[in-house]
PDB file of C-alpha atoms and ligand atoms in Angstrom:
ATOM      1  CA  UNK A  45     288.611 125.323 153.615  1.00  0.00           C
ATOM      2  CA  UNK A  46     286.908 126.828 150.919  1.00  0.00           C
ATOM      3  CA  UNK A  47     285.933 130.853 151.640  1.00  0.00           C
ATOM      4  CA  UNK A  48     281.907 129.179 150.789  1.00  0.00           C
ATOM      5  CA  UNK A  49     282.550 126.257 152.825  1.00  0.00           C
ATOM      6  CA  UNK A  50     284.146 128.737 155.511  1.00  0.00           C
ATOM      7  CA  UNK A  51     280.706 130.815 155.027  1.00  0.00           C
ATOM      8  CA  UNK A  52     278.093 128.247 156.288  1.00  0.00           C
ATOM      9  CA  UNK A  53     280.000 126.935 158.862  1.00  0.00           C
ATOM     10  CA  UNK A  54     280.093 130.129 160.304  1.00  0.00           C
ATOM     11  CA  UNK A  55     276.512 131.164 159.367  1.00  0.00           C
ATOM     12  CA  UNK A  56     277.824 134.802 158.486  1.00  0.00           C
ATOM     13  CA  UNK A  57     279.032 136.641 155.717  1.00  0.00           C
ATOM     14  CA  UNK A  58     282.495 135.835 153.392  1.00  0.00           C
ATOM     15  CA  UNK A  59     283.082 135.773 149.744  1.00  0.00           C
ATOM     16  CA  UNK A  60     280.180 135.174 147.636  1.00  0.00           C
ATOM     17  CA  UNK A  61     277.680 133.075 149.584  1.00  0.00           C
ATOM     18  CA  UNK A  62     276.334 135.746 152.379  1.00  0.00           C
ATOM     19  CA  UNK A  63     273.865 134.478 155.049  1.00  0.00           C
ATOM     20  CA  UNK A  64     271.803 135.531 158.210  1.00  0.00           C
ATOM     21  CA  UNK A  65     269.725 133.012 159.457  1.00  0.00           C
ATOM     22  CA  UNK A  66     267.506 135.474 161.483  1.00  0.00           C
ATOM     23  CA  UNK A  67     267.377 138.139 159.054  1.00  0.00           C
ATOM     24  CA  UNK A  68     263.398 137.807 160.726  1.00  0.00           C
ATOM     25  CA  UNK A  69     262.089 137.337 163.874  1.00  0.00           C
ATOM     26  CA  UNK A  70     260.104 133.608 163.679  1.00  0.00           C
ATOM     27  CA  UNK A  71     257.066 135.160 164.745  1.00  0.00           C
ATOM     28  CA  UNK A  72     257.020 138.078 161.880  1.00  0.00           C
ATOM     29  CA  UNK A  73     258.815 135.270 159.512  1.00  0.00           C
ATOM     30  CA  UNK A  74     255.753 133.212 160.067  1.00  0.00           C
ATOM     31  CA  UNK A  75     253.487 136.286 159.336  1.00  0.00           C
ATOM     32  CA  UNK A  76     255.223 136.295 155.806  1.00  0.00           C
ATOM     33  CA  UNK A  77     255.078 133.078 155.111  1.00  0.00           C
ATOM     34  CA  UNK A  78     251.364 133.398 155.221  1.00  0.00           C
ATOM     35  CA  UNK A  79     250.907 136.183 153.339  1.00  0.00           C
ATOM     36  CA  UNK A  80     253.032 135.033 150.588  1.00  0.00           C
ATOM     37  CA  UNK A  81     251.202 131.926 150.509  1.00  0.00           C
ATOM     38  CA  UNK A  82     247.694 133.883 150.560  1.00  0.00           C
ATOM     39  CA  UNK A  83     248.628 137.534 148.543  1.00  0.00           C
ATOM     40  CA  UNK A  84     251.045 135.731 145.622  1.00  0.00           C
ATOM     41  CA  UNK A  85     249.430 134.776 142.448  1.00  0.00           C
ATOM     42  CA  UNK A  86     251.127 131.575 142.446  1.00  0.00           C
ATOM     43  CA  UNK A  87     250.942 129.359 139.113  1.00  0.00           C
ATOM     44  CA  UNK A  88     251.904 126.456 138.450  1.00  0.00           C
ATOM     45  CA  UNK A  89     253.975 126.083 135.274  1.00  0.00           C
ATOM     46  CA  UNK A  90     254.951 122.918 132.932  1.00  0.00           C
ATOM     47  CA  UNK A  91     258.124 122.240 130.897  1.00  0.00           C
ATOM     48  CA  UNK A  92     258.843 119.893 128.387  1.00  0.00           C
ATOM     49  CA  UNK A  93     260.768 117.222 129.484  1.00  0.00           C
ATOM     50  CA  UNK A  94     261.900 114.267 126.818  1.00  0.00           C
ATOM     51  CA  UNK A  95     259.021 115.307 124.621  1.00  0.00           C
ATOM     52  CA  UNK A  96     256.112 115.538 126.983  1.00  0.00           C
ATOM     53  CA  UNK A  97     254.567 118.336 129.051  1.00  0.00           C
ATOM     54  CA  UNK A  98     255.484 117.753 132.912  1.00  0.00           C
ATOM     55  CA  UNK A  99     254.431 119.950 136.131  1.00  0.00           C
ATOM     56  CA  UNK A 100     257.362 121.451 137.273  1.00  0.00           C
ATOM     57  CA  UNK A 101     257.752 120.403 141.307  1.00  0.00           C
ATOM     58  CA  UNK A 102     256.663 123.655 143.070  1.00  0.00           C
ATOM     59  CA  UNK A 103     254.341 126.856 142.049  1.00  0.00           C
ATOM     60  CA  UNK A 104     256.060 130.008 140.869  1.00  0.00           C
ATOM     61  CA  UNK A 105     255.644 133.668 140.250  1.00  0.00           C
ATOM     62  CA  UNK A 106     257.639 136.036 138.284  1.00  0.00           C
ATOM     63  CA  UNK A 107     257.123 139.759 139.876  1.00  0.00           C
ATOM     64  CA  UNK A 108     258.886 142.758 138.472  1.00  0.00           C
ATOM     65  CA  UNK A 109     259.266 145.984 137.018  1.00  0.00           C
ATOM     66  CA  UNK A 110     257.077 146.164 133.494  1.00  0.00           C
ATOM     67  CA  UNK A 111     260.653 146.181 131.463  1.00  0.00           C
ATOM     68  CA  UNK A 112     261.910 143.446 133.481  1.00  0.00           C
ATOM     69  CA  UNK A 113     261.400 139.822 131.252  1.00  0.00           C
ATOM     70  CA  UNK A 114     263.387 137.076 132.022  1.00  0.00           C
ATOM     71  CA  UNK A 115     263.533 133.310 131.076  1.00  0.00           C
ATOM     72  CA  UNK A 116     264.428 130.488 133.452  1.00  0.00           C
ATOM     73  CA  UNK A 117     264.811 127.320 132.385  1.00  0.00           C
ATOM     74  CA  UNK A 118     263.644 128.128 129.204  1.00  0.00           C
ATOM     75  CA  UNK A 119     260.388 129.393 130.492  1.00  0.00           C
ATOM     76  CA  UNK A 120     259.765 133.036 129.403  1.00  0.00           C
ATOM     77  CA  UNK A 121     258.538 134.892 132.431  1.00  0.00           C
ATOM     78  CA  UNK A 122     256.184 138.133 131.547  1.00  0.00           C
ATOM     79  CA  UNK A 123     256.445 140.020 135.340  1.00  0.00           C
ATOM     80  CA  UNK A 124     253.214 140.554 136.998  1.00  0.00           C
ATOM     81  CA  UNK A 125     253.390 143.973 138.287  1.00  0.00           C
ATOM     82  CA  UNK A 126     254.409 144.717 141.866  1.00  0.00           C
ATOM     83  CA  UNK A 127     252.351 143.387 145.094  1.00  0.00           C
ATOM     84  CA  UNK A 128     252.263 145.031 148.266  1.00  0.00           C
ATOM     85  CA  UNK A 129     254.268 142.650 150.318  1.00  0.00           C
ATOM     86  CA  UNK A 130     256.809 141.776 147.816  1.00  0.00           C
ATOM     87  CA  UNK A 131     257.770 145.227 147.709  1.00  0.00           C
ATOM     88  CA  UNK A 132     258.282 145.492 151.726  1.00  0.00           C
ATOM     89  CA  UNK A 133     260.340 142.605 151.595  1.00  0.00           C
ATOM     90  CA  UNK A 134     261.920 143.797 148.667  1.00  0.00           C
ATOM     91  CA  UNK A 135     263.002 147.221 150.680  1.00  0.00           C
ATOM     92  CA  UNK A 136     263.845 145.875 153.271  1.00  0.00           C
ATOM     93  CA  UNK A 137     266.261 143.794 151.356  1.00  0.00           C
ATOM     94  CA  UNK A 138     267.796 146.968 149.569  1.00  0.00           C
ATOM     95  CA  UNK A 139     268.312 148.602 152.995  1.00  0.00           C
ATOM     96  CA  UNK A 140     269.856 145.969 154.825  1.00  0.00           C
ATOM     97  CA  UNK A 141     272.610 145.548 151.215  1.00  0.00           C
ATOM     98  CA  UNK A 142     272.690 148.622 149.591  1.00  0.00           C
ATOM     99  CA  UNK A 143     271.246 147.320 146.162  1.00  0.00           C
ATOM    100  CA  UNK A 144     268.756 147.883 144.491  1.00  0.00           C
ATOM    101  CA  UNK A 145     266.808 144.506 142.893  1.00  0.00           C
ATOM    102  CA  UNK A 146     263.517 145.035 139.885  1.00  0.00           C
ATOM    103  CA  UNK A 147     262.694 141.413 140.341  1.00  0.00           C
ATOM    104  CA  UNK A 148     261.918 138.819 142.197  1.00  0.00           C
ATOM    105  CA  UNK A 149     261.247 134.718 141.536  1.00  0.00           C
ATOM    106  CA  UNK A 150     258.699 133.223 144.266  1.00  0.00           C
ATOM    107  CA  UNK A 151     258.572 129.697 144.391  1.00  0.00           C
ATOM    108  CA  UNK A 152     256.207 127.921 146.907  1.00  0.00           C
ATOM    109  CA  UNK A 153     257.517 124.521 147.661  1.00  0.00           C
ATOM    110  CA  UNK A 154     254.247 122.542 148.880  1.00  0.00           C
ATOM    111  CA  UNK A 155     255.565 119.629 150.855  1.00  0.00           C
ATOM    112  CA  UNK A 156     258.181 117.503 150.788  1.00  0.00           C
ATOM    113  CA  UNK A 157     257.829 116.073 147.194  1.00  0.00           C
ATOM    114  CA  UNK A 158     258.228 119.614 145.761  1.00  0.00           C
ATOM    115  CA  UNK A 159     262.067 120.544 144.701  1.00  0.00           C
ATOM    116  CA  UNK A 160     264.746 122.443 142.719  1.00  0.00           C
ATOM    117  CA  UNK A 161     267.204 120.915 140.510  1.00  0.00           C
ATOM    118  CA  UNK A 162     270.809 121.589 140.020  1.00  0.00           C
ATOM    119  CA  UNK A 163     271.228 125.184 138.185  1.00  0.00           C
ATOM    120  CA  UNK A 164     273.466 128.051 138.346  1.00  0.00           C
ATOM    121  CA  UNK A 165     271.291 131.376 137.965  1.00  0.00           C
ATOM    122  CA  UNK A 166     273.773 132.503 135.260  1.00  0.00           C
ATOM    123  CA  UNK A 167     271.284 133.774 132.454  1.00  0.00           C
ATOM    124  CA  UNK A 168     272.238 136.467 130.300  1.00  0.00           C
ATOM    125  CA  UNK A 169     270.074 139.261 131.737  1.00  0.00           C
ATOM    126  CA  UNK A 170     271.337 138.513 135.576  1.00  0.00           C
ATOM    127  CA  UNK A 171     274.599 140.020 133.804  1.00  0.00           C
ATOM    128  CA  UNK A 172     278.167 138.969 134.930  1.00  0.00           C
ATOM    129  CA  UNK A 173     278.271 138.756 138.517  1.00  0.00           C
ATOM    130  CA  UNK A 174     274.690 138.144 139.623  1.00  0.00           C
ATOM    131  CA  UNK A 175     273.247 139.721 142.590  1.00  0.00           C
ATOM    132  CA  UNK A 176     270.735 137.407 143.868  1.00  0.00           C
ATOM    133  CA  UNK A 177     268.962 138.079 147.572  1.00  0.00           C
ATOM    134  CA  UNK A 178     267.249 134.570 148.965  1.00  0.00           C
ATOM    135  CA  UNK A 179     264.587 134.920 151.712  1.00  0.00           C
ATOM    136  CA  UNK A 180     263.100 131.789 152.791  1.00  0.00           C
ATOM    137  CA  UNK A 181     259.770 131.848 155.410  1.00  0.00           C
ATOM    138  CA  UNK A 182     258.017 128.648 156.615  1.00  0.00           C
ATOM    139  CA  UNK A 183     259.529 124.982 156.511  1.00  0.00           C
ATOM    140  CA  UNK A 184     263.535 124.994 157.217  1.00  0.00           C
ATOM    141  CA  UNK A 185     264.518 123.199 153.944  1.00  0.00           C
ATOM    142  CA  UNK A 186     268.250 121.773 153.027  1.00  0.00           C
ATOM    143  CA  UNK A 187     270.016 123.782 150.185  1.00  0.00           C
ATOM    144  CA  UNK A 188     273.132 122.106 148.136  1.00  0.00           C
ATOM    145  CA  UNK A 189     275.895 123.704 146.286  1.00  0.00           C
ATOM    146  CA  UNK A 190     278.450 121.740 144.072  1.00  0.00           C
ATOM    147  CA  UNK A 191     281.232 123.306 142.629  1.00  0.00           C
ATOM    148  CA  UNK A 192     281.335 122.822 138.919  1.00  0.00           C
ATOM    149  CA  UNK A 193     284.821 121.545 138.713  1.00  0.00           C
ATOM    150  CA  UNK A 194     285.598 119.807 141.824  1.00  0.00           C
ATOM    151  CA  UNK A 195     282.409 118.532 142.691  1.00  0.00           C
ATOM    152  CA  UNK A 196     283.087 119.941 146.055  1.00  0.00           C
ATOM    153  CA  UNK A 197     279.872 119.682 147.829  1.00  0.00           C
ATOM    154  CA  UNK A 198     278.180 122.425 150.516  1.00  0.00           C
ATOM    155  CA  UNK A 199     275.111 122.346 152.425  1.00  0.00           C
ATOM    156  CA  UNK A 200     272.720 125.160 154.179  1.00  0.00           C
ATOM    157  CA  UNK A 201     269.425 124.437 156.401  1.00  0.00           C
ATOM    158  CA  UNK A 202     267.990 127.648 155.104  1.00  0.00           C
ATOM    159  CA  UNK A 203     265.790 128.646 158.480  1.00  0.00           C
ATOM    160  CA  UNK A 204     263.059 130.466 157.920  1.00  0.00           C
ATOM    161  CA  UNK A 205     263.013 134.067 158.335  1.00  0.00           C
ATOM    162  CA  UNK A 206     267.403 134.115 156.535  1.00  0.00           C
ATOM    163  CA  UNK A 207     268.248 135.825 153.767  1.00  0.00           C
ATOM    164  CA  UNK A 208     271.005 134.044 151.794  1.00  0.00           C
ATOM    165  CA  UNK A 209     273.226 136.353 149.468  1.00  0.00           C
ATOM    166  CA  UNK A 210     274.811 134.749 146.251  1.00  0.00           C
ATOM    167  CA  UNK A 211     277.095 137.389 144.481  1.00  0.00           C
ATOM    168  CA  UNK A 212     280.238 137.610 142.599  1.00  0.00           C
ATOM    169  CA  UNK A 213     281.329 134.223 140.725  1.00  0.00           C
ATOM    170  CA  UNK A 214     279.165 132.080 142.868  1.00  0.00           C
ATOM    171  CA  UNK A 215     276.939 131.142 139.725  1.00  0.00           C
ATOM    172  CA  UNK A 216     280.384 130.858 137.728  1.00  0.00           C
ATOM    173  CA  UNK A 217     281.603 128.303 139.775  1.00  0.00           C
ATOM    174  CA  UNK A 218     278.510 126.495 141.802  1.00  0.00           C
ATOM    175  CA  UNK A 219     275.352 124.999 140.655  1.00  0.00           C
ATOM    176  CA  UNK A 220     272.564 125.054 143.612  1.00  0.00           C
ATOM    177  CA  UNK A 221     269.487 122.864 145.034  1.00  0.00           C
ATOM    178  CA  UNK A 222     266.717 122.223 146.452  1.00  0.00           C
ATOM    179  CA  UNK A 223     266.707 118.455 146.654  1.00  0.00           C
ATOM    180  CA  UNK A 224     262.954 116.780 147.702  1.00  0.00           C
ATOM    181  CA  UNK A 225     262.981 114.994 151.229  1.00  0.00           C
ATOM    182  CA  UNK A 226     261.489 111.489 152.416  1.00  0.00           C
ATOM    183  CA  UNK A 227     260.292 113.075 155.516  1.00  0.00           C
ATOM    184  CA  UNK A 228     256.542 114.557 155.537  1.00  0.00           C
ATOM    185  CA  UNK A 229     257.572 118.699 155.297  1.00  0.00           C
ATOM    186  CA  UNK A 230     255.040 121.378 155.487  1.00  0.00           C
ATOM    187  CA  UNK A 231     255.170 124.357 153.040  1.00  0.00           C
ATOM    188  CA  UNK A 232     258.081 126.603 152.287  1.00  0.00           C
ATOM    189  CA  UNK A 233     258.560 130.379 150.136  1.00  0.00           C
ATOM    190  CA  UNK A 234     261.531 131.769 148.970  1.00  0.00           C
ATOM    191  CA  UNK A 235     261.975 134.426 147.473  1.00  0.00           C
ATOM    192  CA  UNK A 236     264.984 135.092 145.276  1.00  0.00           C
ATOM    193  CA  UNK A 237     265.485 138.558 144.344  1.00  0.00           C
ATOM    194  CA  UNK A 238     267.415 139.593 141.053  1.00  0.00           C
ATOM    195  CA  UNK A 239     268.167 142.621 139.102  1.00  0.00           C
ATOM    196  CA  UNK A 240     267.773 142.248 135.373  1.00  0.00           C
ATOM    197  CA  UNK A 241     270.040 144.315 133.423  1.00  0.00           C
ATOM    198  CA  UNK A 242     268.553 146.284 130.339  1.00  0.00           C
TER     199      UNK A 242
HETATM  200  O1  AKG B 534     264.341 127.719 147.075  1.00  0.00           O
HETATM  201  C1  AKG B 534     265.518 128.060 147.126  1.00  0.00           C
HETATM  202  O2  AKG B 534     266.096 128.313 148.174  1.00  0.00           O
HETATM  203  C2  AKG B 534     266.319 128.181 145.839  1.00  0.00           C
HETATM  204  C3  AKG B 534     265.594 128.905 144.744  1.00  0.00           C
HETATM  205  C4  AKG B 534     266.451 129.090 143.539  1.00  0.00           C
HETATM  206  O3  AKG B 534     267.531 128.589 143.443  1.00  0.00           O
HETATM  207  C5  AKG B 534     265.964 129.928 142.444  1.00  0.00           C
HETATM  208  O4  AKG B 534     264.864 130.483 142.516  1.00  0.00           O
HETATM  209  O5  AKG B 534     266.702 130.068 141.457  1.00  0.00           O
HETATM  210 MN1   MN B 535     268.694 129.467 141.790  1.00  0.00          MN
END
């Protein structure tokens, strides 16, 4: 069993893929899902996909320190300075792992039809071994990981209220997802929080 594989099934912390379903109580993990949903200046960006402009399946927000620019998947992202409940969350996420993040990726994932493809968070400015802290509030959504070479295949329900670590080689060797669902979901946030390195 693979020390990932050997992670989920035991919901707790081993190699590179860290998780704790309850990082939040549901009742104050509900209170941040709506304030995420109301407080974040969510957008809703387009790429360019075979030559035409498409909406890209969920809204986003780039938040971060002012020297903190990143692109992802090709989309430059110019931070929007620091909101009041990113930046409790974002403690609270130092605290509990001893590091210290100056960004964070929101993505609000509507309903059902809204999704993440297969990726690795491996850009250049996440450095070698990216530290990347996942907190998910609202709708319990499932989250894939294939291993680049093996195909090797993983799953996660992230709850709401977890925090998911992905460290070390994890975005060397795994791509992740957020695959859409046939049955009707209600909304989800996550919150993926990165350090960019100058
Ligand atoms: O929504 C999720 O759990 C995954 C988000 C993600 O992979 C990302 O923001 O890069
Ligand atoms: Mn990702």
């Amino acid at each position: 069993m693979s020390v990932i594989r050997a992670a989920v099934a035991q919901q707790y912390c081993a190699g590179d893929l860290l998780y704790w379903p309850g990082f939040y109580p549901q009742l104050l993990a509900d209170s941040y899902y709506q304030r995420c949903v109301n407080e974040v200046n969510w957008s809703q960006e387009r790429i360019k996909m075979f030559g035409k402009q498409v909406n890209i399946p969920r809204l986003q927000a780039w938040y971060g320190d002012e020297d903190a620019h990143y692109t992802y998947s090709g989309l430059p992202m110019r931070p929007q300075p620091w909101q009041n409940t990113l930046l409790t969350l974002k403690a609270e996420c130092e605290l509990k792992l001893g590091y210290q993040f100056n960004s964070v990726l929101a993505n609000y994932y509507r309903n059902n039809n809204d999704s993440m493809g297969w990726h690795s968070d491996n850009e250049k400015q996440l450095g070698e071994q990216p530290f990347i802290a996942s907190l998910s509030f609202g709708q319990v959504r499932r989250f894939c990981l294939r291993h680049k070479k093996s195909g090797e295949k993983v799953e996660l329900n992230l709850q709401s209220g977890s925090l998911l670590v992905m460290q070390g080689d994890l975005q060397s060797n795994w791509q992740h997802s957020l695959p859409k669902s046939k049955k009707n979901l209600l909304g989800r946030v996550n919150l993926t929080f990165r350090q960019i390195v100058k």
